[in-house]
Each structure stands twice: as C-alpha cells, then as structure tokens.
PDB file of C-alpha atoms in Angstrom:
ATOM      1  CA  UNK A   1      96.101  54.902 112.066  1.00 57.00           C
ATOM      2  CA  UNK A   2      96.848  55.405 108.346  1.00 61.00           C
ATOM      3  CA  UNK A   3      95.217  58.509 106.939  1.00 62.00           C
ATOM      4  CA  UNK A   4      95.200  60.587 103.766  1.00 67.00           C
ATOM      5  CA  UNK A   5      93.892  63.627 105.615  1.00 78.00           C
ATOM      6  CA  UNK A   6      96.115  66.677 105.777  1.00 83.00           C
ATOM      7  CA  UNK A   7      97.087  67.576 109.348  1.00 86.00           C
ATOM      8  CA  UNK A   8      98.140  71.147 108.572  1.00 86.00           C
ATOM      9  CA  UNK A   9      95.101  72.790 107.009  1.00 87.00           C
ATOM     10  CA  UNK A  10      96.455  76.353 107.062  1.00 91.00           C
ATOM     11  CA  UNK A  11      99.675  75.437 105.269  1.00 93.00           C
ATOM     12  CA  UNK A  12     102.104  77.897 103.756  1.00 94.00           C
ATOM     13  CA  UNK A  13     103.211  77.515 100.159  1.00 95.00           C
ATOM     14  CA  UNK A  14     106.566  75.768  99.711  1.00 94.00           C
ATOM     15  CA  UNK A  15     106.890  75.109 103.432  1.00 96.00           C
ATOM     16  CA  UNK A  16     107.526  71.539 104.571  1.00 97.00           C
ATOM     17  CA  UNK A  17     105.582  70.073 107.484  1.00 97.00           C
ATOM     18  CA  UNK A  18     107.422  67.028 108.813  1.00 97.00           C
ATOM     19  CA  UNK A  19     105.180  64.675 110.772  1.00 96.00           C
ATOM     20  CA  UNK A  20     107.079  62.373 113.104  1.00 96.00           C
ATOM     21  CA  UNK A  21     107.127  60.903 116.599  1.00 95.00           C
ATOM     22  CA  UNK A  22     107.629  63.266 119.550  1.00 95.00           C
ATOM     23  CA  UNK A  23     111.231  63.764 120.622  1.00 97.00           C
ATOM     24  CA  UNK A  24     113.064  61.074 122.570  1.00 97.00           C
ATOM     25  CA  UNK A  25     115.313  61.891 125.502  1.00 96.00           C
ATOM     26  CA  UNK A  26     118.595  60.646 124.013  1.00 97.00           C
ATOM     27  CA  UNK A  27     118.213  61.327 120.291  1.00 98.00           C
ATOM     28  CA  UNK A  28     115.934  63.641 118.302  1.00 98.00           C
ATOM     29  CA  UNK A  29     114.267  60.582 116.789  1.00 97.00           C
ATOM     30  CA  UNK A  30     114.858  56.854 117.349  1.00 96.00           C
ATOM     31  CA  UNK A  31     113.543  56.441 113.817  1.00 97.00           C
ATOM     32  CA  UNK A  32     116.567  56.701 111.519  1.00 98.00           C
ATOM     33  CA  UNK A  33     114.209  57.552 108.677  1.00 98.00           C
ATOM     34  CA  UNK A  34     112.733  60.565 110.455  1.00 98.00           C
ATOM     35  CA  UNK A  35     116.193  61.703 111.526  1.00 98.00           C
ATOM     36  CA  UNK A  36     117.407  61.287 107.938  1.00 99.00           C
ATOM     37  CA  UNK A  37     114.665  63.485 106.497  1.00 98.00           C
ATOM     38  CA  UNK A  38     115.041  66.179 109.143  1.00 98.00           C
ATOM     39  CA  UNK A  39     118.811  66.231 108.722  1.00 98.00           C
ATOM     40  CA  UNK A  40     118.402  66.466 104.950  1.00 98.00           C
ATOM     41  CA  UNK A  41     116.066  69.441 105.384  1.00 97.00           C
ATOM     42  CA  UNK A  42     118.695  71.152 107.505  1.00 97.00           C
ATOM     43  CA  UNK A  43     121.596  70.433 105.174  1.00 97.00           C
ATOM     44  CA  UNK A  44     119.554  71.557 102.149  1.00 96.00           C
ATOM     45  CA  UNK A  45     118.296  74.592 104.086  1.00 94.00           C
ATOM     46  CA  UNK A  46     114.651  73.939 103.248  1.00 95.00           C
ATOM     47  CA  UNK A  47     112.164  75.709 105.556  1.00 94.00           C
ATOM     48  CA  UNK A  48     110.230  73.202 107.635  1.00 96.00           C
ATOM     49  CA  UNK A  49     108.142  72.756 110.761  1.00 96.00           C
ATOM     50  CA  UNK A  50     107.844  69.576 112.800  1.00 97.00           C
ATOM     51  CA  UNK A  51     104.433  68.225 113.751  1.00 95.00           C
ATOM     52  CA  UNK A  52     104.079  65.504 116.393  1.00 93.00           C
ATOM     53  CA  UNK A  53     102.071  62.495 115.303  1.00 90.00           C
ATOM     54  CA  UNK A  54     101.138  62.001 118.979  1.00 87.00           C
ATOM     55  CA  UNK A  55     102.058  58.308 118.651  1.00 85.00           C
ATOM     56  CA  UNK A  56      98.949  57.680 116.588  1.00 84.00           C
ATOM     57  CA  UNK A  57      98.736  59.502 113.262  1.00 87.00           C
ATOM     58  CA  UNK A  58     100.406  57.686 110.376  1.00 89.00           C
ATOM     59  CA  UNK A  59     100.708  58.276 106.645  1.00 92.00           C
ATOM     60  CA  UNK A  60      98.423  56.693 104.081  1.00 89.00           C
ATOM     61  CA  UNK A  61     101.075  53.952 103.872  1.00 91.00           C
ATOM     62  CA  UNK A  62     100.987  53.456 107.631  1.00 89.00           C
ATOM     63  CA  UNK A  63     104.463  54.963 107.974  1.00 90.00           C
ATOM     64  CA  UNK A  64     106.323  57.584 109.975  1.00 94.00           C
ATOM     65  CA  UNK A  65     107.700  60.011 109.006  1.00 96.00           C
ATOM     66  CA  UNK A  66     105.704  61.698 106.301  1.00 96.00           C
ATOM     67  CA  UNK A  67     105.605  65.249 105.031  1.00 97.00           C
ATOM     68  CA  UNK A  68     102.936  67.620 103.876  1.00 96.00           C
ATOM     69  CA  UNK A  69     103.976  70.059 101.156  1.00 96.00           C
ATOM     70  CA  UNK A  70     101.562  72.445  99.451  1.00 95.00           C
ATOM     71  CA  UNK A  71      98.614  70.428 100.714  1.00 94.00           C
ATOM     72  CA  UNK A  72      99.956  67.074  99.551  1.00 94.00           C
ATOM     73  CA  UNK A  73     101.045  64.172 101.753  1.00 95.00           C
ATOM     74  CA  UNK A  74     104.197  62.247 100.824  1.00 96.00           C
ATOM     75  CA  UNK A  75     105.357  59.159 102.743  1.00 95.00           C
ATOM     76  CA  UNK A  76     108.516  56.998 102.849  1.00 96.00           C
ATOM     77  CA  UNK A  77     111.755  58.816 103.587  1.00 97.00           C
ATOM     78  CA  UNK A  78     113.306  58.111 100.191  1.00 97.00           C
ATOM     79  CA  UNK A  79     110.247  59.240  98.244  1.00 97.00           C
ATOM     80  CA  UNK A  80     110.012  62.247 100.552  1.00 97.00           C
ATOM     81  CA  UNK A  81     113.520  63.384  99.652  1.00 97.00           C
ATOM     82  CA  UNK A  82     112.879  62.736  95.942  1.00 95.00           C
ATOM     83  CA  UNK A  83     109.730  64.865  96.142  1.00 95.00           C
ATOM     84  CA  UNK A  84     111.531  67.640  97.986  1.00 95.00           C
ATOM     85  CA  UNK A  85     114.271  67.704  95.348  1.00 94.00           C
ATOM     86  CA  UNK A  86     111.586  67.931  92.662  1.00 92.00           C
ATOM     87  CA  UNK A  87     109.785  70.710  94.542  1.00 93.00           C
ATOM     88  CA  UNK A  88     112.886  72.645  95.549  1.00 89.00           C
ATOM     89  CA  UNK A  89     115.163  71.916  92.581  1.00 78.00           C
ATOM     90  CA  UNK A  90     117.789  74.395  93.749  1.00 73.00           C
ATOM     91  CA  UNK A  91     118.143  72.466  97.016  1.00 75.00           C
ATOM     92  CA  UNK A  92     119.403  69.187  95.584  1.00 86.00           C
ATOM     93  CA  UNK A  93     122.496  68.034  97.447  1.00 94.00           C
ATOM     94  CA  UNK A  94     123.595  65.525  94.836  1.00 95.00           C
ATOM     95  CA  UNK A  95     123.792  67.509  91.584  1.00 94.00           C
ATOM     96  CA  UNK A  96     127.556  67.883  91.903  1.00 94.00           C
ATOM     97  CA  UNK A  97     128.110  64.122  92.001  1.00 97.00           C
ATOM     98  CA  UNK A  98     129.327  62.332  88.886  1.00 97.00           C
ATOM     99  CA  UNK A  99     127.328  59.368  87.536  1.00 97.00           C
ATOM    100  CA  UNK A 100     129.921  57.033  89.067  1.00 98.00           C
ATOM    101  CA  UNK A 101     129.681  58.767  92.447  1.00 98.00           C
ATOM    102  CA  UNK A 102     125.894  58.526  92.305  1.00 97.00           C
ATOM    103  CA  UNK A 103     126.183  54.783  91.714  1.00 98.00           C
ATOM    104  CA  UNK A 104     128.436  54.445  94.770  1.00 98.00           C
ATOM    105  CA  UNK A 105     125.992  56.528  96.807  1.00 98.00           C
ATOM    106  CA  UNK A 106     123.154  54.263  95.724  1.00 98.00           C
ATOM    107  CA  UNK A 107     125.071  51.129  96.683  1.00 98.00           C
ATOM    108  CA  UNK A 108     126.055  52.365 100.136  1.00 99.00           C
ATOM    109  CA  UNK A 109     122.558  53.698 100.715  1.00 98.00           C
ATOM    110  CA  UNK A 110     121.263  50.180 100.082  1.00 98.00           C
ATOM    111  CA  UNK A 111     123.904  48.719 102.396  1.00 98.00           C
ATOM    112  CA  UNK A 112     122.856  50.826 105.351  1.00 98.00           C
ATOM    113  CA  UNK A 113     119.084  50.720 104.799  1.00 98.00           C
ATOM    114  CA  UNK A 114     118.761  47.113 103.687  1.00 97.00           C
ATOM    115  CA  UNK A 115     121.348  45.512 105.987  1.00 98.00           C
ATOM    116  CA  UNK A 116     122.643  47.624 108.868  1.00 98.00           C
ATOM    117  CA  UNK A 117     119.169  49.003 109.480  1.00 97.00           C
ATOM    118  CA  UNK A 118     117.878  45.502 110.189  1.00 98.00           C
ATOM    119  CA  UNK A 119     120.614  44.941 112.753  1.00 97.00           C
ATOM    120  CA  UNK A 120     119.122  47.852 114.688  1.00 97.00           C
ATOM    121  CA  UNK A 121     115.605  46.467 114.295  1.00 96.00           C
ATOM    122  CA  UNK A 122     116.848  43.055 115.455  1.00 97.00           C
ATOM    123  CA  UNK A 123     118.408  44.624 118.545  1.00 96.00           C
ATOM    124  CA  UNK A 124     115.203  46.484 119.402  1.00 95.00           C
ATOM    125  CA  UNK A 125     113.145  43.348 118.868  1.00 95.00           C
ATOM    126  CA  UNK A 126     115.167  41.779 121.687  1.00 94.00           C
ATOM    127  CA  UNK A 127     114.856  44.671 124.139  1.00 93.00           C
ATOM    128  CA  UNK A 128     113.072  47.995 123.690  1.00 92.00           C
ATOM    129  CA  UNK A 129     112.531  48.818 127.367  1.00 93.00           C
ATOM    130  CA  UNK A 130     114.489  52.054 127.072  1.00 93.00           C
ATOM    131  CA  UNK A 131     111.585  53.499 125.093  1.00 94.00           C
ATOM    132  CA  UNK A 132     109.730  53.582 128.434  1.00 93.00           C
ATOM    133  CA  UNK A 133     112.465  55.539 130.244  1.00 94.00           C
ATOM    134  CA  UNK A 134     113.461  59.193 130.240  1.00 93.00           C
ATOM    135  CA  UNK A 135     115.920  58.367 127.452  1.00 95.00           C
ATOM    136  CA  UNK A 136     112.939  57.338 125.375  1.00 94.00           C
ATOM    137  CA  UNK A 137     109.359  58.588 125.379  1.00 94.00           C
ATOM    138  CA  UNK A 138     108.214  58.119 128.979  1.00 91.00           C
ATOM    139  CA  UNK A 139     108.043  61.835 129.770  1.00 90.00           C
ATOM    140  CA  UNK A 140     105.337  62.265 127.124  1.00 92.00           C
ATOM    141  CA  UNK A 141     102.912  60.133 129.143  1.00 89.00           C
ATOM    142  CA  UNK A 142     101.136  60.681 132.455  1.00 89.00           C
ATOM    143  CA  UNK A 143      98.775  58.727 134.662  1.00 91.00           C
ATOM    144  CA  UNK A 144      97.111  55.666 133.227  1.00 91.00           C
ATOM    145  CA  UNK A 145      98.681  56.250 129.795  1.00 89.00           C
ATOM    146  CA  UNK A 146     102.158  56.013 131.321  1.00 89.00           C
ATOM    147  CA  UNK A 147     101.256  52.726 133.005  1.00 89.00           C
ATOM    148  CA  UNK A 148      99.750  51.357 129.801  1.00 89.00           C
ATOM    149  CA  UNK A 149     102.774  52.395 127.752  1.00 89.00           C
ATOM    150  CA  UNK A 150     105.238  50.708 130.119  1.00 87.00           C
ATOM    151  CA  UNK A 151     103.278  47.549 130.807  1.00 85.00           C
ATOM    152  CA  UNK A 152     101.311  46.816 127.637  1.00 86.00           C
ATOM    153  CA  UNK A 153     102.043  48.961 124.585  1.00 90.00           C
ATOM    154  CA  UNK A 154     105.804  48.485 124.725  1.00 89.00           C
ATOM    155  CA  UNK A 155     105.645  44.695 124.654  1.00 91.00           C
ATOM    156  CA  UNK A 156     103.065  44.785 121.881  1.00 92.00           C
ATOM    157  CA  UNK A 157     105.440  46.988 119.883  1.00 91.00           C
ATOM    158  CA  UNK A 158     108.375  44.674 120.574  1.00 93.00           C
ATOM    159  CA  UNK A 159     106.447  41.640 119.344  1.00 94.00           C
ATOM    160  CA  UNK A 160     105.395  43.465 116.190  1.00 93.00           C
ATOM    161  CA  UNK A 161     109.014  44.450 115.511  1.00 94.00           C
ATOM    162  CA  UNK A 162     110.123  40.862 116.168  1.00 95.00           C
ATOM    163  CA  UNK A 163     107.631  39.644 113.581  1.00 96.00           C
ATOM    164  CA  UNK A 164     108.937  42.124 111.020  1.00 95.00           C
ATOM    165  CA  UNK A 165     112.592  41.268 111.545  1.00 96.00           C
ATOM    166  CA  UNK A 166     111.855  37.528 111.440  1.00 96.00           C
ATOM    167  CA  UNK A 167     109.922  37.919 108.208  1.00 96.00           C
ATOM    168  CA  UNK A 168     112.766  39.944 106.690  1.00 96.00           C
ATOM    169  CA  UNK A 169     115.231  37.213 107.644  1.00 97.00           C
ATOM    170  CA  UNK A 170     117.601  38.946 110.057  1.00 96.00           C
ATOM    171  CA  UNK A 171     115.536  37.686 112.982  1.00 96.00           C
ATOM    172  CA  UNK A 172     116.329  34.084 112.096  1.00 97.00           C
ATOM    173  CA  UNK A 173     119.990  34.614 113.032  1.00 97.00           C
ATOM    174  CA  UNK A 174     121.771  34.379 116.377  1.00 97.00           C
ATOM    175  CA  UNK A 175     123.042  37.480 118.150  1.00 96.00           C
ATOM    176  CA  UNK A 176     126.605  36.527 117.227  1.00 97.00           C
ATOM    177  CA  UNK A 177     125.694  36.196 113.551  1.00 98.00           C
ATOM    178  CA  UNK A 178     123.905  39.548 113.520  1.00 98.00           C
ATOM    179  CA  UNK A 179     126.852  41.275 115.193  1.00 97.00           C
ATOM    180  CA  UNK A 180     129.157  39.775 112.548  1.00 98.00           C
ATOM    181  CA  UNK A 181     126.953  41.233 109.809  1.00 98.00           C
ATOM    182  CA  UNK A 182     127.057  44.643 111.496  1.00 98.00           C
ATOM    183  CA  UNK A 183     130.847  44.566 111.797  1.00 98.00           C
ATOM    184  CA  UNK A 184     131.251  43.780 108.100  1.00 98.00           C
ATOM    185  CA  UNK A 185     128.848  46.580 107.173  1.00 98.00           C
ATOM    186  CA  UNK A 186     130.684  49.064 109.387  1.00 98.00           C
ATOM    187  CA  UNK A 187     134.046  48.030 107.936  1.00 98.00           C
ATOM    188  CA  UNK A 188     132.768  48.603 104.401  1.00 98.00           C
ATOM    189  CA  UNK A 189     131.289  52.007 105.252  1.00 99.00           C
ATOM    190  CA  UNK A 190     134.436  53.005 107.125  1.00 98.00           C
ATOM    191  CA  UNK A 191     136.627  52.019 104.166  1.00 98.00           C
ATOM    192  CA  UNK A 192     134.523  54.131 101.811  1.00 98.00           C
ATOM    193  CA  UNK A 193     134.592  57.185 104.094  1.00 98.00           C
ATOM    194  CA  UNK A 194     138.324  56.940 104.718  1.00 97.00           C
ATOM    195  CA  UNK A 195     139.785  60.201 105.974  1.00 95.00           C
ATOM    196  CA  UNK A 196     137.319  62.393 104.086  1.00 97.00           C
ATOM    197  CA  UNK A 197     135.260  64.986 105.914  1.00 98.00           C
ATOM    198  CA  UNK A 198     132.077  63.696 104.315  1.00 98.00           C
ATOM    199  CA  UNK A 199     131.477  60.750 102.011  1.00 98.00           C
ATOM    200  CA  UNK A 200     132.043  62.737  98.821  1.00 98.00           C
ATOM    201  CA  UNK A 201     134.321  65.519  99.960  1.00 96.00           C
ATOM    202  CA  UNK A 202     133.965  68.694 101.980  1.00 96.00           C
ATOM    203  CA  UNK A 203     130.187  69.094 101.709  1.00 97.00           C
ATOM    204  CA  UNK A 204     127.494  66.604 102.767  1.00 98.00           C
ATOM    205  CA  UNK A 205     125.160  64.991 100.262  1.00 98.00           C
ATOM    206  CA  UNK A 206     122.069  62.847 100.774  1.00 98.00           C
ATOM    207  CA  UNK A 207     124.174  59.794 101.635  1.00 98.00           C
ATOM    208  CA  UNK A 208     125.727  61.686 104.548  1.00 99.00           C
ATOM    209  CA  UNK A 209     122.256  62.380 105.942  1.00 99.00           C
ATOM    210  CA  UNK A 210     121.358  58.711 105.606  1.00 99.00           C
ATOM    211  CA  UNK A 211     124.564  57.490 107.237  1.00 99.00           C
ATOM    212  CA  UNK A 212     124.332  59.993 110.073  1.00 99.00           C
ATOM    213  CA  UNK A 213     120.744  59.033 110.849  1.00 99.00           C
ATOM    214  CA  UNK A 214     121.500  55.311 111.057  1.00 98.00           C
ATOM    215  CA  UNK A 215     124.944  55.379 112.669  1.00 98.00           C
ATOM    216  CA  UNK A 216     123.856  57.816 115.374  1.00 98.00           C
ATOM    217  CA  UNK A 217     121.302  55.255 116.571  1.00 97.00           C
ATOM    218  CA  UNK A 218     124.200  53.028 117.669  1.00 96.00           C
ATOM    219  CA  UNK A 219     126.123  55.835 119.342  1.00 96.00           C
ATOM    220  CA  UNK A 220     123.349  57.662 121.173  1.00 97.00           C
ATOM    221  CA  UNK A 221     120.579  55.180 121.995  1.00 97.00           C
ATOM    222  CA  UNK A 222     120.746  52.397 124.620  1.00 94.00           C
ATOM    223  CA  UNK A 223     121.716  49.055 123.083  1.00 88.00           C
ATOM    224  CA  UNK A 224     120.390  45.635 124.055  1.00 85.00           C
ATOM    225  CA  UNK A 225     123.854  44.268 123.269  1.00 85.00           C
ATOM    226  CA  UNK A 226     126.748  46.761 123.069  1.00 92.00           C
ATOM    227  CA  UNK A 227     129.001  44.795 120.715  1.00 96.00           C
ATOM    228  CA  UNK A 228     128.129  46.861 117.639  1.00 96.00           C
ATOM    229  CA  UNK A 229     128.658  50.207 119.364  1.00 96.00           C
ATOM    230  CA  UNK A 230     131.907  49.014 120.936  1.00 97.00           C
ATOM    231  CA  UNK A 231     133.183  47.815 117.568  1.00 98.00           C
ATOM    232  CA  UNK A 232     132.245  51.109 115.960  1.00 98.00           C
ATOM    233  CA  UNK A 233     134.097  53.108 118.616  1.00 97.00           C
ATOM    234  CA  UNK A 234     137.184  50.876 118.719  1.00 98.00           C
ATOM    235  CA  UNK A 235     137.588  49.845 115.073  1.00 98.00           C
ATOM    236  CA  UNK A 236     135.877  52.524 112.964  1.00 98.00           C
ATOM    237  CA  UNK A 237     136.724  55.810 114.723  1.00 97.00           C
ATOM    238  CA  UNK A 238     136.362  57.682 111.428  1.00 98.00           C
ATOM    239  CA  UNK A 239     132.652  56.886 111.501  1.00 98.00           C
ATOM    240  CA  UNK A 240     132.364  58.183 115.058  1.00 98.00           C
ATOM    241  CA  UNK A 241     134.125  61.391 114.036  1.00 98.00           C
ATOM    242  CA  UNK A 242     131.812  61.703 111.038  1.00 99.00           C
ATOM    243  CA  UNK A 243     128.695  61.372 113.199  1.00 99.00           C
ATOM    244  CA  UNK A 244     130.009  63.937 115.670  1.00 98.00           C
ATOM    245  CA  UNK A 245     130.902  66.275 112.798  1.00 98.00           C
ATOM    246  CA  UNK A 246     127.386  66.097 111.351  1.00 98.00           C
ATOM    247  CA  UNK A 247     125.882  66.544 114.791  1.00 98.00           C
ATOM    248  CA  UNK A 248     127.975  69.620 115.506  1.00 98.00           C
ATOM    249  CA  UNK A 249     127.289  71.200 112.121  1.00 97.00           C
ATOM    250  CA  UNK A 250     123.569  70.513 111.765  1.00 98.00           C
ATOM    251  CA  UNK A 251     122.296  69.683 115.240  1.00 98.00           C
ATOM    252  CA  UNK A 252     123.614  72.444 117.530  1.00 97.00           C
ATOM    253  CA  UNK A 253     120.219  72.230 119.272  1.00 97.00           C
ATOM    254  CA  UNK A 254     120.673  68.515 120.088  1.00 97.00           C
ATOM    255  CA  UNK A 255     120.321  69.015 123.845  1.00 96.00           C
ATOM    256  CA  UNK A 256     117.273  71.234 123.450  1.00 96.00           C
ATOM    257  CA  UNK A 257     115.674  68.740 121.082  1.00 97.00           C
ATOM    258  CA  UNK A 258     116.364  65.752 123.347  1.00 97.00           C
ATOM    259  CA  UNK A 259     116.472  66.826 126.978  1.00 94.00           C
ATOM    260  CA  UNK A 260     114.038  69.668 126.296  1.00 94.00           C
ATOM    261  CA  UNK A 261     111.877  67.644 123.859  1.00 94.00           C
ATOM    262  CA  UNK A 262     111.625  70.686 121.598  1.00 95.00           C
ATOM    263  CA  UNK A 263     110.169  69.829 118.201  1.00 94.00           C
ATOM    264  CA  UNK A 264     111.059  73.158 116.642  1.00 90.00           C
ATOM    265  CA  UNK A 265     114.105  74.524 118.440  1.00 88.00           C
ATOM    266  CA  UNK A 266     116.217  77.145 116.693  1.00 88.00           C
ATOM    267  CA  UNK A 267     119.157  75.452 115.036  1.00 90.00           C
ATOM    268  CA  UNK A 268     120.712  78.161 112.865  1.00 86.00           C
ATOM    269  CA  UNK A 269     121.445  81.868 113.206  1.00 72.00           C
TER     270      UNK A 269
END
C-alpha cells in the first residue's frame, strides 16, 4: 500500500535506505528500476542499506523502489538518482560528460525506458509463472501464503501488468511485432556502445547503470519467448559483454544475492 511513513526511524545521516522487493533467485531484482538504483549506488560508492518491502510496502506514489535519505522518502528511480546527486554532489557520475554526450545519454535512456522496457513488461504480461519458482520469489513464502501466491496472487499480478501494457500501447501488438521492436532497439544500443568498455569510455556513468539493469533482465531471467535473448546473444554480443563486465565489476556478490537471497551482502573490500 502507498505510504508516506518512514520505514527506517533510526536513520543515519547521509545514509541511503533502499526499499525494494526481496531478492529473486536468478537476479538481484526483477525490477530493472530497483536494479538500476542499486547499481548506481555501487558505482557512485554511496553508502546504502537495503530494506525489504515484504511485497506490500510501497512509496507514496505506489512505486518500488524508493529510498529514504535523512528522514525523507523519494520515489521513482530517475528522481531518486537526481536526489542522490543533489545530496551527494561529489558522487555524480555524469559531470565529466560534455553537453552533447549528456544529450545522447538522455536519448538512449529514453529508448531503453520508454521502449525496450515495455517489451519486457509485454513478455511478463504473457507469462510470469517463473515468479512462483525458485528462480523467482517462491522461497520467500511458506504454507498458505505460498499456495496463495502461486494460485491467486500471480495471476492477479499478470492481469494488472497486461492492463498496463495494453494501455501504454505495446500490448496491442503481436508477439512478432514486439520482438521486431526489441531487435531494432538492441541494434541501436549496440551501435552506440560499439567496442567501448562502457557507453562513454572507460568509466561507467548513469546510462551504464540503466542499460545494465534493463539488459540483464533478458539475459538472466526466464523469458516467455526467447527470441529477444537469442537475438541479443547472437547479433549484439557487445551488449552481452557489457552486461557481464558490469556484473563482474559491481556485482561480485551476485550468487550470494540471488541464490542466498542476501539483501545486504558484502560486495566490495
């Protein structure tokens, strides 16, 4: 339920509390927006602690993730990062970018979050059964709650997602049309990355966190139709290498976070 109440009452000054879903078994978060924020925190080296929303607590906007910083709640992943940059000005990842580079970053950010993102939502509106397996969230439930999650809550969630993707417009297309959109998006992103280590050189910026969070959903989560993942692997190997590079550099605790469901595993020395 949406709430303006602060979850962490005994908060520490200038410490970020990231509220998100519990860990999934195949990816730290099946929400690309939560994974984006957490990856950004790691790249920017901002101290943070994860808090599970226990599948119920939402921001005042009804969204996940949200953060609490110095007793204030901030929702929406993009506004979260803007607020963190304002709060921790020395942690901005994008200051070194030229105005032209920032315009490119903005355009490709919109491409992935306003187009490719809806391909993922479309796919999950067709089949989200993996959420109720060990690759998803099943291990977080026991007894009657596990039965309810598998048999009732999951289908209710799927229908809600289907309504969202239909209202947005992507849901009005056939599978073949959606896959074509995804392929064109991947080709454009792949062309922009080229042979670079990261999208703007040797160090990641905010766009890298965004791309990693969305692209990893196709590589590491079960897909209702595998065409997009197969195309990514076969035709845009640079993107696969990029995702693996980000994972290796900033998610050395991937197995502990997924298989071990650790919300706050140690990720740096």
